[in-house]
Amino acid sequence: MNSIRLTSISFLFITFATLAQEEVLSKQEAANIALENNFGIQVAKNQVEIAQNNQSVLNSGFLPSLTGTANANYQRDDNTFSFPGQFLNDPNTNEPIIDPDTGQPVPRPDVDLYKAEAQRYGTALNANYTLFDGLGRLYNYKRLKEQYRLSELQARETIENTMLQLFSVYFEVARLTENENVLRQALDISTDRIRRAEYSFEYGQNTKLDILNAQVDVTNDSINLLNTRQQLENTIRDLNVVLAEDLNRVYQVDTTVRFTPKMQLEDFISQADLNNVALLQTERNLAINEYDIKVERSGYLPVVNLNGSYGWNLNQNAPGAFFPGVNVNNTRNFALGATLTWNLFDGGGTTVRVKNSKLAYENQELQKAQIKLEVKRDIENALAIYENRLNIYQIQEQNVITNTNNFERSKEQFQLGRITSIEFRQAQINLLNAQTNKNLAKYDAKLAELQLLQLTGQLLNVEL
């Protein structure tokens, strides 16, 4: 029975020793992979590229338009021409020819035309250019520039949210990794207790109950270790989803946590109004709405268009009864022109659109004031949460030191037989809880710091 148990424990050690040889994924490597592969970030980058295409001069309306047309037609007819009431004339006298048998004028015979072909060809180039449209194109072009800047900020917001999601999962992997190490040490201690209890029992220094208690503790520690390892594997798969990597890829993560200095955080907070992505987006939206007003006002002004054309046409008609030869008509034409259009009254539509654009601008100003207030509140809350969690982490660090000293003293007393195995186990559990609570507090504090950095607009500018 003991050999089976020890074999199972040895198998666990071999399994974890194999897993310990996995590659290490640093924080910077994880961030780089996410920036390259994450699906949400790729979509955001494509949106930025679309906005960049839209703000190009090719989409501004400032360039002229040139269209070309060409046509070709072919026609073939079989015709018979009759001449009722017409007679043949003598070419010398121009008098009707008399039929000697009937004494009547000879009627003019029908004319048959077979395979009478006609072709028509034509080409034309037409150029149009809007010389003046009330400055609508100019303001719309500037609006597209602002829309591009807004799309960049939206992409940045997506990247920040993805980075926050990434490190939330990354630090969970780190926490479970450290918990796994703590539980493995607890299992080692419990396994050593079995050996000591068996030796003591063989020499008559304790009862079978001590062995059974040690076996129960080994079983519980093994189960806790297996459950933690399963959670770790599931969380690694969650991390692979964020990284858009193979779900079966396994690795270790960096468990080192560095906190941003307090003075640097205070500097970030003081400049939050200039860097917060939500506030920057409201600035861009205000600029866009301002250009919307100017675009609508352009409807009050006239529009001047220039146009020009060049054309060539060739018509080849089949010979007819009255035109026996082939009729060819070859023409070329060139034209220039200008038109002025002024919508003197459009039923008030332009006035309504201008008023609505001004109201939209006012609403955007109100929204900016609201967002600014909310961001200030969120920063203060995030700072308070961060400081509280950092204090908890420092307390938990001291608690680990205290429980470590208590455990070492209890271990000495247990080996000397001055305390029971139950008292020793309680000291071990206290140390285990202190260590896992410290791990949780450490990563909770770091995540609170990252949320604060995101609100100040510095999440992508600091070393993690």
CSV table of C-alpha atoms in Angstrom, one decimal:
chain,number,residue,atom,x,y,z
A,1,MET,CA,0.0,0.0,0.0
A,2,ASN,CA,2.8,2.4,0.9
A,3,SER,CA,4.7,1.6,-2.3
A,4,ILE,CA,1.6,2.3,-4.4
A,5,ARG,CA,1.1,5.7,-2.7
A,6,LEU,CA,4.8,6.6,-3.0
A,7,THR,CA,4.7,5.6,-6.7
A,8,SER,CA,1.7,7.9,-7.3
A,9,ILE,CA,3.5,10.8,-5.6
A,10,SER,CA,6.6,10.1,-7.6
A,11,PHE,CA,4.5,10.2,-10.8
A,12,LEU,CA,3.3,13.7,-9.8
A,13,PHE,CA,6.8,14.9,-9.2
A,14,ILE,CA,7.9,13.6,-12.6
A,15,THR,CA,4.9,15.3,-14.3
A,16,PHE,CA,5.6,18.6,-12.7
A,17,ALA,CA,9.3,18.3,-13.3
A,18,THR,CA,8.5,17.9,-17.0
A,19,LEU,CA,6.1,20.9,-17.0
A,20,ALA,CA,8.8,22.9,-15.4
A,21,GLN,CA,10.9,22.7,-18.5
A,22,GLU,CA,8.4,24.7,-20.6
A,23,GLU,CA,9.4,27.8,-22.4
A,24,VAL,CA,9.1,31.1,-20.5
A,25,LEU,CA,6.8,33.8,-22.0
A,26,SER,CA,7.9,37.2,-20.8
A,27,LYS,CA,5.4,40.1,-20.4
A,28,GLN,CA,6.9,42.0,-23.4
A,29,GLU,CA,6.8,38.9,-25.6
A,30,ALA,CA,3.1,38.4,-24.6
A,31,ALA,CA,2.3,42.0,-25.5
A,32,ASN,CA,4.1,41.8,-28.8
A,33,ILE,CA,2.3,38.6,-29.8
A,34,ALA,CA,-1.0,40.1,-28.9
A,35,LEU,CA,-0.3,43.2,-30.9
A,36,GLU,CA,0.5,41.0,-33.9
A,37,ASN,CA,-2.1,38.3,-33.6
A,38,ASN,CA,-5.1,39.4,-31.5
A,39,PHE,CA,-8.2,39.4,-33.7
A,40,GLY,CA,-9.7,42.5,-32.1
A,41,ILE,CA,-6.5,44.4,-32.6
A,42,GLN,CA,-6.3,43.3,-36.2
A,43,VAL,CA,-9.9,44.5,-36.8
A,44,ALA,CA,-9.0,47.8,-35.2
A,45,LYS,CA,-6.0,48.2,-37.4
A,46,ASN,CA,-8.1,47.5,-40.5
A,47,GLN,CA,-10.5,50.2,-39.4
A,48,VAL,CA,-7.7,52.7,-39.2
A,49,GLU,CA,-6.5,51.7,-42.6
A,50,ILE,CA,-10.1,52.3,-44.0
A,51,ALA,CA,-10.1,55.7,-42.4
A,52,GLN,CA,-6.7,56.5,-43.8
A,53,ASN,CA,-8.0,55.6,-47.3
A,54,ASN,CA,-11.0,57.8,-46.8
A,55,GLN,CA,-9.0,60.8,-45.8
A,56,SER,CA,-6.9,60.5,-49.0
A,57,VAL,CA,-7.1,63.2,-51.7
A,58,LEU,CA,-8.5,60.6,-54.0
A,59,ASN,CA,-11.7,60.6,-51.8
A,60,SER,CA,-11.8,64.4,-51.4
A,61,GLY,CA,-13.7,65.5,-54.5
A,62,PHE,CA,-10.9,67.9,-55.4
A,63,LEU,CA,-9.9,66.0,-58.5
A,64,PRO,CA,-11.7,66.2,-61.8
A,65,SER,CA,-13.6,63.3,-63.3
A,66,LEU,CA,-12.9,61.9,-66.8
A,67,THR,CA,-15.1,59.5,-68.6
A,68,GLY,CA,-14.7,57.8,-71.9
A,69,THR,CA,-17.4,56.3,-74.1
A,70,ALA,CA,-17.2,54.3,-77.3
A,71,ASN,CA,-19.9,52.8,-79.6
A,72,ALA,CA,-20.1,50.7,-82.7
A,73,ASN,CA,-23.2,49.7,-84.7
A,74,TYR,CA,-23.6,47.4,-87.7
A,75,GLN,CA,-26.7,47.1,-89.8
A,76,ARG,CA,-27.6,45.0,-92.9
A,77,ASP,CA,-30.9,45.4,-94.9
A,78,ASP,CA,-32.5,43.7,-97.9
A,79,ASN,CA,-34.8,46.3,-99.6
A,80,THR,CA,-36.9,46.6,-102.7
A,81,PHE,CA,-37.8,50.1,-103.9
A,82,SER,CA,-40.9,50.6,-106.1
A,83,PHE,CA,-41.7,53.7,-108.2
A,84,PRO,CA,-45.4,53.8,-108.9
A,85,GLY,CA,-46.5,56.4,-111.5
A,86,GLN,CA,-42.9,56.9,-112.6
A,87,PHE,CA,-41.6,55.9,-116.1
A,88,LEU,CA,-38.4,55.4,-117.9
A,89,ASN,CA,-37.1,58.4,-119.8
A,90,ASP,CA,-35.1,58.5,-123.0
A,91,PRO,CA,-31.7,59.9,-121.9
A,92,ASN,CA,-31.4,61.9,-125.2
A,93,THR,CA,-34.8,63.6,-125.2
A,94,ASN,CA,-35.7,63.1,-121.5
A,95,GLU,CA,-39.2,62.0,-122.8
A,96,PRO,CA,-40.9,58.8,-121.5
A,97,ILE,CA,-40.1,55.7,-123.5
A,98,ILE,CA,-43.2,54.3,-125.3
A,99,ASP,CA,-43.8,50.5,-125.4
A,100,PRO,CA,-44.4,49.7,-129.1
A,101,ASP,CA,-46.7,46.8,-128.3
A,102,THR,CA,-49.0,48.7,-126.0
A,103,GLY,CA,-48.4,52.2,-126.9
A,104,GLN,CA,-48.0,53.1,-123.2
A,105,PRO,CA,-45.1,54.6,-121.4
A,106,VAL,CA,-42.7,52.0,-120.0
A,107,PRO,CA,-43.0,52.0,-116.1
A,108,ARG,CA,-39.8,52.4,-114.1
A,109,PRO,CA,-38.7,49.0,-112.8
A,110,ASP,CA,-38.3,48.1,-109.1
A,111,VAL,CA,-34.8,48.4,-107.6
A,112,ASP,CA,-33.6,45.5,-105.3
A,113,LEU,CA,-30.8,46.2,-102.8
A,114,TYR,CA,-29.4,43.0,-101.1
A,115,LYS,CA,-27.0,43.0,-98.2
A,116,ALA,CA,-27.1,46.8,-97.8
A,117,GLU,CA,-24.6,47.4,-95.0
A,118,ALA,CA,-24.2,50.4,-92.7
A,119,GLN,CA,-21.6,51.0,-89.9
A,120,ARG,CA,-21.5,53.7,-87.2
A,121,TYR,CA,-18.6,54.3,-84.9
A,122,GLY,CA,-18.1,56.9,-82.2
A,123,THR,CA,-15.9,57.8,-79.3
A,124,ALA,CA,-16.0,60.6,-76.7
A,125,LEU,CA,-14.1,61.9,-73.7
A,126,ASN,CA,-16.0,64.0,-71.1
A,127,ALA,CA,-14.2,65.9,-68.3
A,128,ASN,CA,-16.0,67.6,-65.4
A,129,TYR,CA,-14.5,69.6,-62.6
A,130,THR,CA,-16.2,71.4,-59.7
A,131,LEU,CA,-14.4,74.7,-59.4
A,132,PHE,CA,-16.3,75.9,-56.4
A,133,ASP,CA,-18.9,74.3,-54.2
A,134,GLY,CA,-19.3,76.7,-51.3
A,135,LEU,CA,-16.1,75.2,-49.6
A,136,GLY,CA,-18.1,72.0,-48.8
A,137,ARG,CA,-15.3,69.8,-50.2
A,138,LEU,CA,-12.6,71.5,-48.2
A,139,TYR,CA,-14.4,71.1,-44.9
A,140,ASN,CA,-15.4,67.6,-45.7
A,141,TYR,CA,-11.8,66.8,-46.5
A,142,LYS,CA,-10.7,68.2,-43.1
A,143,ARG,CA,-13.5,66.2,-41.5
A,144,LEU,CA,-12.2,63.0,-43.0
A,145,LYS,CA,-8.7,63.9,-41.5
A,146,GLU,CA,-10.3,64.2,-38.1
A,147,GLN,CA,-12.2,61.0,-38.6
A,148,TYR,CA,-8.9,59.3,-39.3
A,149,ARG,CA,-7.4,60.6,-36.1
A,150,LEU,CA,-10.5,59.4,-34.2
A,151,SER,CA,-10.1,55.9,-35.7
A,152,GLU,CA,-6.5,55.9,-34.4
A,153,LEU,CA,-7.7,56.7,-30.9
A,154,GLN,CA,-10.4,54.0,-31.2
A,155,ALA,CA,-7.7,51.5,-32.2
A,156,ARG,CA,-5.6,52.7,-29.3
A,157,GLU,CA,-8.6,52.1,-26.9
A,158,THR,CA,-9.0,48.6,-28.3
A,159,ILE,CA,-5.3,47.9,-27.8
A,160,GLU,CA,-5.4,49.2,-24.2
A,161,ASN,CA,-8.5,47.1,-23.4
A,162,THR,CA,-6.8,44.1,-25.0
A,163,MET,CA,-3.6,44.7,-23.0
A,164,LEU,CA,-5.6,44.9,-19.8
A,165,GLN,CA,-7.4,41.7,-20.7
A,166,LEU,CA,-4.1,40.0,-21.6
A,167,PHE,CA,-2.3,40.8,-18.4
A,168,SER,CA,-5.4,40.0,-16.4
A,169,VAL,CA,-5.1,36.4,-17.7
A,170,TYR,CA,-1.3,36.5,-17.7
A,171,PHE,CA,-1.1,37.4,-14.0
A,172,GLU,CA,-3.7,34.8,-13.2
A,173,VAL,CA,-1.4,32.2,-14.9
A,174,ALA,CA,1.4,33.6,-12.7
A,175,ARG,CA,-0.7,33.5,-9.5
A,176,LEU,CA,-1.7,29.8,-10.2
A,177,THR,CA,2.0,29.0,-11.0
A,178,GLU,CA,3.1,30.4,-7.7
A,179,ASN,CA,0.2,28.6,-5.9
A,180,GLU,CA,1.3,25.4,-7.6
A,181,ASN,CA,4.8,25.8,-6.2
A,182,VAL,CA,3.4,26.5,-2.7
A,183,LEU,CA,1.1,23.4,-2.9
A,184,ARG,CA,4.0,21.3,-4.1
A,185,GLN,CA,6.1,22.3,-1.1
A,186,ALA,CA,3.1,21.5,1.1
A,187,LEU,CA,2.9,18.0,-0.5
A,188,ASP,CA,6.6,17.5,0.0
A,189,ILE,CA,6.2,18.3,3.7
A,190,SER,CA,3.2,16.0,4.1
A,191,THR,CA,5.1,13.2,2.3
A,192,ASP,CA,8.0,13.6,4.6
A,193,ARG,CA,5.6,13.4,7.5
A,194,ILE,CA,4.5,10.0,6.4
A,195,ARG,CA,8.1,8.7,6.4
A,196,ARG,CA,8.8,10.1,9.8
A,197,ALA,CA,5.5,8.7,11.2
A,198,GLU,CA,6.3,5.3,9.8
A,199,TYR,CA,9.8,5.3,11.3
A,200,SER,CA,8.4,6.5,14.6
A,201,PHE,CA,5.7,3.8,14.6
A,202,GLU,CA,8.3,1.1,13.8
A,203,TYR,CA,10.3,2.2,16.9
A,204,GLY,CA,7.2,2.5,19.0
A,205,GLN,CA,7.3,6.3,19.4
A,206,ASN,CA,3.8,7.0,18.2
A,207,THR,CA,0.6,5.3,17.1
A,208,LYS,CA,-0.9,4.3,13.8
A,209,LEU,CA,-3.1,7.4,14.0
A,210,ASP,CA,-0.2,9.7,13.2
A,211,ILE,CA,0.4,7.7,10.0
A,212,LEU,CA,-3.2,7.9,9.0
A,213,ASN,CA,-3.3,11.6,9.7
A,214,ALA,CA,-0.3,12.1,7.5
A,215,GLN,CA,-1.8,10.0,4.7
A,216,VAL,CA,-5.0,12.1,4.8
A,217,ASP,CA,-2.9,15.3,4.6
A,218,VAL,CA,-1.0,13.9,1.6
A,219,THR,CA,-4.2,13.0,-0.1
A,220,ASN,CA,-5.7,16.5,0.4
A,221,ASP,CA,-2.5,18.2,-0.7
A,222,SER,CA,-2.3,16.0,-3.8
A,223,ILE,CA,-5.9,16.8,-4.7
A,224,ASN,CA,-5.3,20.5,-4.2
A,225,LEU,CA,-2.2,20.4,-6.3
A,226,LEU,CA,-4.0,18.6,-9.1
A,227,ASN,CA,-7.0,21.0,-9.0
A,228,THR,CA,-4.6,24.0,-9.2
A,229,ARG,CA,-2.7,22.4,-12.0
A,230,GLN,CA,-6.0,21.9,-13.9
A,231,GLN,CA,-7.0,25.6,-13.3
A,232,LEU,CA,-3.5,26.6,-14.6
A,233,GLU,CA,-3.9,24.6,-17.8
A,234,ASN,CA,-7.3,26.1,-18.4
A,235,THR,CA,-6.0,29.6,-17.8
A,236,ILE,CA,-3.1,29.0,-20.2
A,237,ARG,CA,-5.7,28.2,-22.8
A,238,ASP,CA,-7.5,31.4,-22.0
A,239,LEU,CA,-4.2,33.2,-22.5
A,240,ASN,CA,-3.7,31.5,-25.9
A,241,VAL,CA,-7.1,32.8,-27.0
A,242,VAL,CA,-6.1,36.4,-26.2
A,243,LEU,CA,-2.8,35.8,-28.0
A,244,ALA,CA,-4.5,34.0,-30.9
A,245,GLU,CA,-2.1,31.2,-30.5
A,246,ASP,CA,-2.4,27.4,-30.6
A,247,LEU,CA,-4.6,26.4,-27.7
A,248,ASN,CA,-2.2,23.5,-26.9
A,249,ARG,CA,0.8,25.7,-26.6
A,250,VAL,CA,2.2,25.6,-23.0
A,251,TYR,CA,4.7,27.8,-21.3
A,252,GLN,CA,5.7,29.4,-18.0
A,253,VAL,CA,5.2,33.1,-17.3
A,254,ASP,CA,7.3,35.7,-15.5
A,255,THR,CA,6.1,35.9,-11.9
A,256,THR,CA,8.1,39.1,-11.2
A,257,VAL,CA,6.0,42.1,-10.4
A,258,ARG,CA,7.3,45.7,-10.5
A,259,PHE,CA,5.2,48.6,-9.3
A,260,THR,CA,5.4,52.0,-10.8
A,261,PRO,CA,7.0,54.6,-8.4
A,262,LYS,CA,4.5,56.8,-6.6
A,263,MET,CA,6.0,60.1,-8.0
A,264,GLN,CA,5.7,58.8,-11.5
A,265,LEU,CA,2.0,57.8,-10.9
A,266,GLU,CA,1.3,61.3,-9.5
A,267,ASP,CA,2.8,62.8,-12.7
A,268,PHE,CA,0.7,60.6,-14.9
A,269,ILE,CA,-2.5,61.5,-12.9
A,270,SER,CA,-1.8,65.2,-13.3
A,271,GLN,CA,-1.6,64.9,-17.1
A,272,ALA,CA,-4.6,62.5,-17.4
A,273,ASP,CA,-6.7,65.2,-19.2
A,274,LEU,CA,-4.1,65.4,-22.0
A,275,ASN,CA,-3.7,61.6,-22.4
A,276,ASN,CA,-6.9,59.8,-21.5
A,277,VAL,CA,-8.2,58.1,-24.6
A,278,ALA,CA,-11.9,58.8,-23.9
A,279,LEU,CA,-11.2,62.5,-23.5
A,280,LEU,CA,-9.1,62.6,-26.6
A,281,GLN,CA,-11.9,61.0,-28.6
A,282,THR,CA,-14.4,63.7,-27.4
A,283,GLU,CA,-12.0,66.3,-28.7
A,284,ARG,CA,-11.9,64.7,-32.1
A,285,ASN,CA,-15.7,64.3,-32.1
A,286,LEU,CA,-16.0,68.0,-31.4
A,287,ALA,CA,-13.8,68.9,-34.3
A,288,ILE,CA,-15.8,66.6,-36.6
A,289,ASN,CA,-19.1,68.2,-35.5
A,290,GLU,CA,-17.6,71.7,-36.1
A,291,TYR,CA,-16.7,70.7,-39.7
A,292,ASP,CA,-20.2,69.3,-40.1
A,293,ILE,CA,-21.6,72.8,-39.4
A,294,LYS,CA,-19.4,74.3,-42.0
A,295,VAL,CA,-20.2,71.6,-44.6
A,296,GLU,CA,-23.9,72.3,-44.1
A,297,ARG,CA,-23.4,76.0,-44.4
A,298,SER,CA,-21.8,75.5,-47.8
A,299,GLY,CA,-25.4,74.9,-49.1
A,300,TYR,CA,-26.0,78.6,-49.0
A,301,LEU,CA,-23.3,79.3,-51.7
A,302,PRO,CA,-23.4,78.6,-55.4
A,303,VAL,CA,-21.6,75.8,-57.2
A,304,VAL,CA,-19.5,76.4,-60.3
A,305,ASN,CA,-18.7,73.4,-62.6
A,306,LEU,CA,-16.4,73.2,-65.6
A,307,ASN,CA,-16.9,70.7,-68.3
A,308,GLY,CA,-15.3,69.7,-71.6
A,309,SER,CA,-15.7,67.0,-74.2
A,310,TYR,CA,-14.1,65.7,-77.3
A,311,GLY,CA,-15.9,63.3,-79.7
A,312,TRP,CA,-15.4,61.5,-83.0
A,313,ASN,CA,-18.1,59.8,-85.1
A,314,LEU,CA,-18.0,57.9,-88.3
A,315,ASN,CA,-21.1,56.9,-90.2
A,316,GLN,CA,-21.0,54.7,-93.3
A,317,ASN,CA,-24.4,54.2,-95.0
A,318,ALA,CA,-25.3,51.7,-97.6
A,319,PRO,CA,-26.2,53.0,-101.2
A,320,GLY,CA,-29.9,53.6,-101.7
A,321,ALA,CA,-32.3,54.1,-104.6
A,322,PHE,CA,-31.5,57.8,-104.7
A,323,PHE,CA,-27.9,57.7,-103.5
A,324,PRO,CA,-26.3,54.9,-105.3
A,325,GLY,CA,-22.8,55.5,-103.8
A,326,VAL,CA,-21.6,54.7,-100.2
A,327,ASN,CA,-22.4,57.7,-97.9
A,328,VAL,CA,-19.5,58.4,-95.5
A,329,ASN,CA,-19.8,61.0,-92.7
A,330,ASN,CA,-16.7,61.6,-90.5
A,331,THR,CA,-17.1,64.2,-87.8
A,332,ARG,CA,-15.0,65.5,-84.8
A,333,ASN,CA,-16.1,67.9,-82.1
A,334,PHE,CA,-14.6,69.7,-79.1
A,335,ALA,CA,-16.5,71.6,-76.5
A,336,LEU,CA,-15.8,73.6,-73.3
A,337,GLY,CA,-18.4,75.0,-70.9
A,338,ALA,CA,-19.0,76.3,-67.4
A,339,THR,CA,-22.2,76.2,-65.3
A,340,LEU,CA,-23.2,78.1,-62.2
A,341,THR,CA,-25.8,76.6,-60.0
A,342,TRP,CA,-27.2,78.5,-57.0
A,343,ASN,CA,-30.0,77.0,-55.0
A,344,LEU,CA,-31.5,80.3,-53.9
A,345,PHE,CA,-34.2,78.6,-51.8
A,346,ASP,CA,-34.4,74.9,-51.0
A,347,GLY,CA,-37.5,75.0,-48.8
A,348,GLY,CA,-35.4,75.7,-45.7
A,349,GLY,CA,-33.6,72.3,-45.7
A,350,THR,CA,-30.2,73.8,-45.5
A,351,THR,CA,-31.2,76.0,-42.5
A,352,VAL,CA,-32.6,73.0,-40.7
A,353,ARG,CA,-29.4,71.0,-41.3
A,354,VAL,CA,-27.2,73.8,-40.0
A,355,LYS,CA,-29.3,74.2,-36.8
A,356,ASN,CA,-29.2,70.5,-36.2
A,357,SER,CA,-25.5,70.4,-36.7
A,358,LYS,CA,-25.1,73.2,-34.1
A,359,LEU,CA,-27.2,71.3,-31.6
A,360,ALA,CA,-25.1,68.1,-32.2
A,361,TYR,CA,-22.0,70.2,-31.5
A,362,GLU,CA,-23.6,71.4,-28.2
A,363,ASN,CA,-24.5,67.9,-27.3
A,364,GLN,CA,-20.9,66.8,-27.9
A,365,GLU,CA,-19.7,69.6,-25.6
A,366,LEU,CA,-22.0,68.4,-22.9
A,367,GLN,CA,-20.9,64.8,-23.4
A,368,LYS,CA,-17.2,66.0,-23.1
A,369,ALA,CA,-18.0,67.6,-19.8
A,370,GLN,CA,-19.7,64.5,-18.5
A,371,ILE,CA,-16.9,62.2,-19.6
A,372,LYS,CA,-14.3,64.5,-18.1
A,373,LEU,CA,-16.1,64.3,-14.7
A,374,GLU,CA,-16.5,60.6,-15.0
A,375,VAL,CA,-12.8,60.1,-15.9
A,376,LYS,CA,-11.8,62.2,-12.9
A,377,ARG,CA,-14.0,60.1,-10.6
A,378,ASP,CA,-12.7,56.8,-12.1
A,379,ILE,CA,-9.1,57.9,-11.6
A,380,GLU,CA,-9.7,58.8,-8.0
A,381,ASN,CA,-11.5,55.5,-7.4
A,382,ALA,CA,-8.8,53.5,-9.2
A,383,LEU,CA,-6.1,55.3,-7.2
A,384,ALA,CA,-7.9,54.5,-3.9
A,385,ILE,CA,-8.3,50.9,-4.9
A,386,TYR,CA,-4.7,50.6,-6.0
A,387,GLU,CA,-3.4,52.1,-2.7
A,388,ASN,CA,-5.6,49.8,-0.7
A,389,ARG,CA,-4.6,46.7,-2.5
A,390,LEU,CA,-0.9,47.7,-2.3
A,391,ASN,CA,-1.3,48.1,1.5
A,392,ILE,CA,-3.0,44.7,1.7
A,393,TYR,CA,-0.1,43.2,-0.3
A,394,GLN,CA,2.4,44.6,2.1
A,395,ILE,CA,0.4,43.3,5.0
A,396,GLN,CA,0.2,39.9,3.4
A,397,GLU,CA,4.0,39.9,2.8
A,398,GLN,CA,4.5,40.5,6.5
A,399,ASN,CA,2.0,37.9,7.3
A,400,VAL,CA,4.0,35.3,5.3
A,401,ILE,CA,7.1,36.2,7.3
A,402,THR,CA,5.2,35.7,10.5
A,403,ASN,CA,3.7,32.4,9.5
A,404,THR,CA,7.0,31.2,8.1
A,405,ASN,CA,8.6,31.8,11.5
A,406,ASN,CA,5.7,30.2,13.2
A,407,PHE,CA,5.9,27.1,10.9
A,408,GLU,CA,9.6,26.7,11.5
A,409,ARG,CA,9.2,26.9,15.2
A,410,SER,CA,6.3,24.4,15.0
A,411,LYS,CA,8.4,22.1,12.8
A,412,GLU,CA,11.2,22.1,15.4
A,413,GLN,CA,8.7,21.4,18.2
A,414,PHE,CA,7.0,18.7,16.2
A,415,GLN,CA,10.3,16.9,15.5
A,416,LEU,CA,11.0,17.1,19.2
A,417,GLY,CA,7.6,15.6,20.0
A,418,ARG,CA,6.4,18.6,21.9
A,419,ILE,CA,3.4,19.3,19.8
A,420,THR,CA,1.0,17.0,18.0
A,421,SER,CA,0.7,16.4,14.2
A,422,ILE,CA,-2.6,18.3,14.3
A,423,GLU,CA,-1.0,21.4,15.7
A,424,PHE,CA,1.8,21.1,13.2
A,425,ARG,CA,-0.7,20.7,10.3
A,426,GLN,CA,-2.5,23.8,11.5
A,427,ALA,CA,0.8,25.8,11.3
A,428,GLN,CA,1.4,24.4,7.8
A,429,ILE,CA,-2.1,25.4,6.7
A,430,ASN,CA,-1.7,28.9,8.1
A,431,LEU,CA,1.5,29.3,6.1
A,432,LEU,CA,-0.1,27.9,3.0
A,433,ASN,CA,-3.0,30.3,3.3
A,434,ALA,CA,-0.7,33.2,4.0
A,435,GLN,CA,1.4,32.4,0.9
A,436,THR,CA,-1.6,32.0,-1.5
A,437,ASN,CA,-3.2,35.2,-0.1
A,438,LYS,CA,0.0,37.1,-0.7
A,439,ASN,CA,0.1,35.9,-4.3
A,440,LEU,CA,-3.5,37.0,-4.8
A,441,ALA,CA,-2.8,40.4,-3.2
A,442,LYS,CA,0.3,40.9,-5.3
A,443,TYR,CA,-1.5,40.4,-8.6
A,444,ASP,CA,-4.6,42.2,-7.5
A,445,ALA,CA,-2.5,45.3,-6.7
A,446,LYS,CA,-0.7,45.1,-10.1
A,447,LEU,CA,-4.0,44.8,-12.0
A,448,ALA,CA,-5.3,47.8,-10.0
A,449,GLU,CA,-2.2,49.7,-11.1
A,450,LEU,CA,-2.8,48.8,-14.8
A,451,GLN,CA,-6.3,50.0,-14.6
A,452,LEU,CA,-5.1,53.3,-13.2
A,453,LEU,CA,-2.5,53.6,-15.9
A,454,GLN,CA,-5.1,53.0,-18.5
A,455,LEU,CA,-7.2,55.8,-17.1
A,456,THR,CA,-4.2,58.2,-17.2
A,457,GLY,CA,-3.5,57.2,-20.8
A,458,GLN,CA,-0.1,55.7,-19.9
A,459,LEU,CA,-0.8,52.0,-20.1
A,460,LEU,CA,1.1,51.5,-23.4
A,461,ASN,CA,4.0,53.8,-22.3
A,462,VAL,CA,5.3,52.1,-19.2
A,463,GLU,CA,7.4,49.0,-18.7
A,464,LEU,CA,5.4,46.2,-17.3
